[in-house]
PDB file of C-alpha atoms in Angstrom:
ATOM      1  CA  MET K  15     240.786 101.800  36.063  1.00  0.00           C
ATOM      2  CA  THR K  16     242.066 104.099  33.457  1.00  0.00           C
ATOM      3  CA  HIS K  17     242.158 107.526  34.555  1.00  0.00           C
ATOM      4  CA  ALA K  18     238.989 110.051  33.635  1.00  0.00           C
ATOM      5  CA  THR K  19     240.471 113.185  32.112  1.00  0.00           C
ATOM      6  CA  ARG K  20     236.783 114.663  31.374  1.00  0.00           C
ATOM      7  CA  ILE K  21     234.195 114.107  34.033  1.00  0.00           C
ATOM      8  CA  LEU K  22     230.317 115.240  33.326  1.00  0.00           C
ATOM      9  CA  VAL K  23     228.183 115.950  36.014  1.00  0.00           C
ATOM     10  CA  PRO K  24     224.568 116.781  35.113  1.00  0.00           C
ATOM     11  CA  ILE K  25     222.585 118.350  37.745  1.00  0.00           C
ATOM     12  CA  ASN K  26     218.758 119.001  38.515  1.00  0.00           C
ATOM     13  CA  GLY K  27     218.544 120.077  42.339  1.00  0.00           C
ATOM     14  CA  ASN K  28     218.172 116.978  43.889  1.00  0.00           C
ATOM     15  CA  PRO K  29     219.496 116.359  47.248  1.00  0.00           C
ATOM     16  CA  SER K  30     222.204 114.011  45.638  1.00  0.00           C
ATOM     17  CA  ASP K  31     223.859 116.839  43.548  1.00  0.00           C
ATOM     18  CA  GLU K  32     226.260 118.104  46.204  1.00  0.00           C
ATOM     19  CA  GLU K  33     227.583 114.751  47.318  1.00  0.00           C
ATOM     20  CA  VAL K  34     227.966 113.881  42.888  1.00  0.00           C
ATOM     21  CA  LEU K  35     229.582 117.224  42.702  1.00  0.00           C
ATOM     22  CA  GLU K  36     232.282 116.420  45.538  1.00  0.00           C
ATOM     23  CA  LEU K  37     232.835 112.706  44.579  1.00  0.00           C
ATOM     24  CA  ALA K  38     233.443 113.981  40.780  1.00  0.00           C
ATOM     25  CA  CYS K  39     235.951 116.824  42.387  1.00  0.00           C
ATOM     26  CA  GLU K  40     237.775 114.218  44.141  1.00  0.00           C
ATOM     27  CA  THR K  41     238.178 111.978  41.133  1.00  0.00           C
ATOM     28  CA  ALA K  42     239.476 114.730  39.255  1.00  0.00           C
ATOM     29  CA  ARG K  43     242.149 115.956  41.763  1.00  0.00           C
ATOM     30  CA  ARG K  44     243.201 112.462  41.729  1.00  0.00           C
ATOM     31  CA  SER K  45     243.433 112.126  37.810  1.00  0.00           C
ATOM     32  CA  LYS K  46     243.772 116.092  37.017  1.00  0.00           C
ATOM     33  CA  ALA K  47     240.685 115.703  35.300  1.00  0.00           C
ATOM     34  CA  GLN K  48     238.297 118.210  34.049  1.00  0.00           C
ATOM     35  CA  VAL K  49     234.808 118.564  35.721  1.00  0.00           C
ATOM     36  CA  TYR K  50     231.715 119.867  33.518  1.00  0.00           C
ATOM     37  CA  ALA K  51     228.740 120.272  35.528  1.00  0.00           C
ATOM     38  CA  ILE K  52     225.496 121.093  33.295  1.00  0.00           C
ATOM     39  CA  HIS K  53     221.802 121.980  33.812  1.00  0.00           C
ATOM     40  CA  VAL K  54     219.366 120.827  31.441  1.00  0.00           C
ATOM     41  CA  ILE K  55     216.336 122.797  31.260  1.00  0.00           C
ATOM     42  CA  GLU K  56     213.438 120.644  29.682  1.00  0.00           C
ATOM     43  CA  VAL K  57     211.353 122.191  27.060  1.00  0.00           C
ATOM     44  CA  LYS K  58     207.528 121.261  26.275  1.00  0.00           C
ATOM     45  CA  ARG K  59     207.087 120.211  22.918  1.00  0.00           C
ATOM     46  CA  THR K  60     204.664 123.175  22.720  1.00  0.00           C
ATOM     47  CA  LEU K  61     207.205 126.017  23.167  1.00  0.00           C
ATOM     48  CA  PRO K  62     209.693 126.583  20.617  1.00  0.00           C
ATOM     49  CA  LEU K  63     213.335 125.382  21.798  1.00  0.00           C
ATOM     50  CA  ASP K  64     215.070 128.372  22.205  1.00  0.00           C
ATOM     51  CA  ALA K  65     212.229 129.867  24.308  1.00  0.00           C
ATOM     52  CA  GLU K  66     213.113 131.957  27.073  1.00  0.00           C
ATOM     53  CA  LEU K  67     212.253 130.245  30.581  1.00  0.00           C
ATOM     54  CA  ARG K  68     213.480 133.025  32.913  1.00  0.00           C
ATOM     55  CA  GLU K  69     212.290 131.061  36.219  1.00  0.00           C
ATOM     56  CA  GLU K  70     213.986 127.572  34.834  1.00  0.00           C
ATOM     57  CA  ALA K  71     216.983 129.839  33.574  1.00  0.00           C
ATOM     58  CA  GLU K  72     217.792 131.458  37.368  1.00  0.00           C
ATOM     59  CA  ARG K  73     217.116 128.247  38.779  1.00  0.00           C
ATOM     60  CA  GLY K  74     219.808 126.525  36.630  1.00  0.00           C
ATOM     61  CA  GLU K  75     222.191 129.023  37.294  1.00  0.00           C
ATOM     62  CA  ASP K  76     221.763 128.801  40.949  1.00  0.00           C
ATOM     63  CA  LEU K  77     222.517 125.312  40.594  1.00  0.00           C
ATOM     64  CA  LEU K  78     225.822 126.162  38.867  1.00  0.00           C
ATOM     65  CA  ASN K  79     226.887 128.176  41.206  1.00  0.00           C
ATOM     66  CA  LEU K  80     226.462 125.657  43.753  1.00  0.00           C
ATOM     67  CA  ALA K  81     228.858 123.264  41.510  1.00  0.00           C
ATOM     68  CA  GLU K  82     231.244 126.337  41.080  1.00  0.00           C
ATOM     69  CA  GLN K  83     231.325 126.545  44.819  1.00  0.00           C
ATOM     70  CA  VAL K  84     231.577 122.560  45.541  1.00  0.00           C
ATOM     71  CA  GLY K  85     234.746 123.313  43.225  1.00  0.00           C
ATOM     72  CA  GLU K  86     236.302 125.809  44.718  1.00  0.00           C
ATOM     73  CA  ARG K  87     235.997 124.422  48.223  1.00  0.00           C
ATOM     74  CA  LEU K  88     237.678 121.553  46.849  1.00  0.00           C
ATOM     75  CA  GLY K  89     240.177 123.052  44.720  1.00  0.00           C
ATOM     76  CA  VAL K  90     238.948 122.078  41.341  1.00  0.00           C
ATOM     77  CA  THR K  91     237.799 124.164  38.670  1.00  0.00           C
ATOM     78  CA  VAL K  92     234.054 123.377  37.299  1.00  0.00           C
ATOM     79  CA  HIS K  93     233.282 124.091  34.298  1.00  0.00           C
ATOM     80  CA  THR K  94     229.204 124.912  33.695  1.00  0.00           C
ATOM     81  CA  ASP K  95     227.016 124.957  31.088  1.00  0.00           C
ATOM     82  CA  LEU K  96     222.865 125.451  30.990  1.00  0.00           C
ATOM     83  CA  LEU K  97     221.326 123.603  28.420  1.00  0.00           C
ATOM     84  CA  GLN K  98     217.931 123.617  26.739  1.00  0.00           C
ATOM     85  CA  ALA K  99     216.580 120.803  25.551  1.00  0.00           C
ATOM     86  CA  ARG K 100     213.179 118.657  24.694  1.00  0.00           C
ATOM     87  CA  ASP K 101     214.835 115.583  26.543  1.00  0.00           C
ATOM     88  CA  VAL K 102     217.531 115.356  29.787  1.00  0.00           C
ATOM     89  CA  GLY K 103     218.758 111.826  28.724  1.00  0.00           C
ATOM     90  CA  SER K 104     219.609 112.570  25.109  1.00  0.00           C
ATOM     91  CA  ALA K 105     220.989 116.066  25.903  1.00  0.00           C
ATOM     92  CA  ILE K 106     223.273 114.211  28.515  1.00  0.00           C
ATOM     93  CA  VAL K 107     224.736 112.027  25.648  1.00  0.00           C
ATOM     94  CA  ASP K 108     225.127 114.905  23.226  1.00  0.00           C
ATOM     95  CA  GLU K 109     227.527 116.414  25.840  1.00  0.00           C
ATOM     96  CA  VAL K 110     229.165 113.257  26.227  1.00  0.00           C
ATOM     97  CA  LEU K 111     230.004 112.944  22.584  1.00  0.00           C
ATOM     98  CA  GLU K 112     230.650 116.585  21.977  1.00  0.00           C
ATOM     99  CA  ARG K 113     232.809 117.368  24.911  1.00  0.00           C
ATOM    100  CA  GLY K 114     234.884 113.844  24.735  1.00  0.00           C
ATOM    101  CA  ILE K 115     233.640 112.625  28.467  1.00  0.00           C
ATOM    102  CA  ASP K 116     235.091 109.734  29.684  1.00  0.00           C
ATOM    103  CA  LEU K 117     232.829 109.617  32.890  1.00  0.00           C
ATOM    104  CA  VAL K 118     229.485 110.834  33.937  1.00  0.00           C
ATOM    105  CA  VAL K 119     228.532 110.809  37.755  1.00  0.00           C
ATOM    106  CA  LEU K 120     224.880 110.963  37.659  1.00  0.00           C
ATOM    107  CA  GLY K 121     222.779 111.466  41.135  1.00  0.00           C
ATOM    108  CA  ILE K 122     219.641 110.238  41.682  1.00  0.00           C
ATOM    109  CA  THR K 123     217.063 110.093  44.731  1.00  0.00           C
ATOM    110  CA  TYR K 124     214.884 106.709  46.170  1.00  0.00           C
ATOM    111  CA  LYS K 125     212.087 107.157  44.512  1.00  0.00           C
ATOM    112  CA  LYS K 126     208.657 104.849  44.348  1.00  0.00           C
ATOM    113  CA  ARG K 127     206.056 104.377  41.572  1.00  0.00           C
ATOM    114  CA  PHE K 128     203.337 102.216  41.641  1.00  0.00           C
ATOM    115  CA  GLY K 129     204.657 100.823  44.801  1.00  0.00           C
ATOM    116  CA  GLU K 130     208.293  99.999  42.878  1.00  0.00           C
ATOM    117  CA  PHE K 131     212.079 101.534  42.998  1.00  0.00           C
ATOM    118  CA  ASP K 132     211.773 104.106  39.994  1.00  0.00           C
ATOM    119  CA  LEU K 133     214.596 104.685  37.892  1.00  0.00           C
ATOM    120  CA  GLY K 134     212.645 107.545  36.082  1.00  0.00           C
ATOM    121  CA  GLN K 135     213.923 108.085  32.250  1.00  0.00           C
ATOM    122  CA  THR K 136     216.647 109.983  32.224  1.00  0.00           C
ATOM    123  CA  LEU K 137     219.391 107.078  33.600  1.00  0.00           C
ATOM    124  CA  PRO K 138     218.388 104.453  31.892  1.00  0.00           C
ATOM    125  CA  TYR K 139     218.733 106.516  28.518  1.00  0.00           C
ATOM    126  CA  VAL K 140     222.218 107.759  29.752  1.00  0.00           C
ATOM    127  CA  LEU K 141     223.292 104.237  31.088  1.00  0.00           C
ATOM    128  CA  LYS K 142     221.861 102.864  27.187  1.00  0.00           C
ATOM    129  CA  HIS K 143     223.730 105.729  24.889  1.00  0.00           C
ATOM    130  CA  ALA K 144     226.629 106.863  26.772  1.00  0.00           C
ATOM    131  CA  PRO K 145     230.033 105.629  25.125  1.00  0.00           C
ATOM    132  CA  CYS K 146     231.695 106.110  28.414  1.00  0.00           C
ATOM    133  CA  ARG K 147     231.666 105.081  32.000  1.00  0.00           C
ATOM    134  CA  VAL K 148     228.573 106.090  34.018  1.00  0.00           C
ATOM    135  CA  TRP K 149     228.842 105.966  37.767  1.00  0.00           C
ATOM    136  CA  VAL K 150     225.154 106.402  39.979  1.00  0.00           C
ATOM    137  CA  CYS K 151     224.876 107.550  42.806  1.00  0.00           C
ATOM    138  CA  ARG K 152     221.615 106.574  44.925  1.00  0.00           C
ATOM    139  CA  GLN K 153     220.631 108.392  47.823  1.00  0.00           C
ATOM    140  CA  PRO K 154     220.044 106.416  50.972  1.00  0.00           C
ATOM    141  CA  LEU K 155     216.633 104.820  51.407  1.00  0.00           C
ATOM    142  CA  PRO K 156     214.281 107.051  53.146  1.00  0.00           C
TER     143      PRO K 156
END
């Protein structure tokens, strides 16, 4: 396996966030990579893309502060960014392209929809469109 030099960790408040951040930081420490944590605020189509969403922004900042704390605890600088976009998946892929990311570490919770395990919309989009490796870290079964 080639070493990652730039690792992207999208976080959204899932219970898996801390675990994927730790995984990314441990990986970064071994390969001297940079870690970028992002939180994407999904903006409804009825609002302008640059709408001020104070509550969502405060929540996002709290999540990014947590990311920085996880990095500090593990001796890795975590660069953070709060984004607003119409679609989370495409925003993640855009960040991958813009920053030259070579590894995305995504956490998902185990959720069911219509009685079946559901990956949601973001993960399949990132898996299909990201030009780099994507690691998926799923929470244990409930």
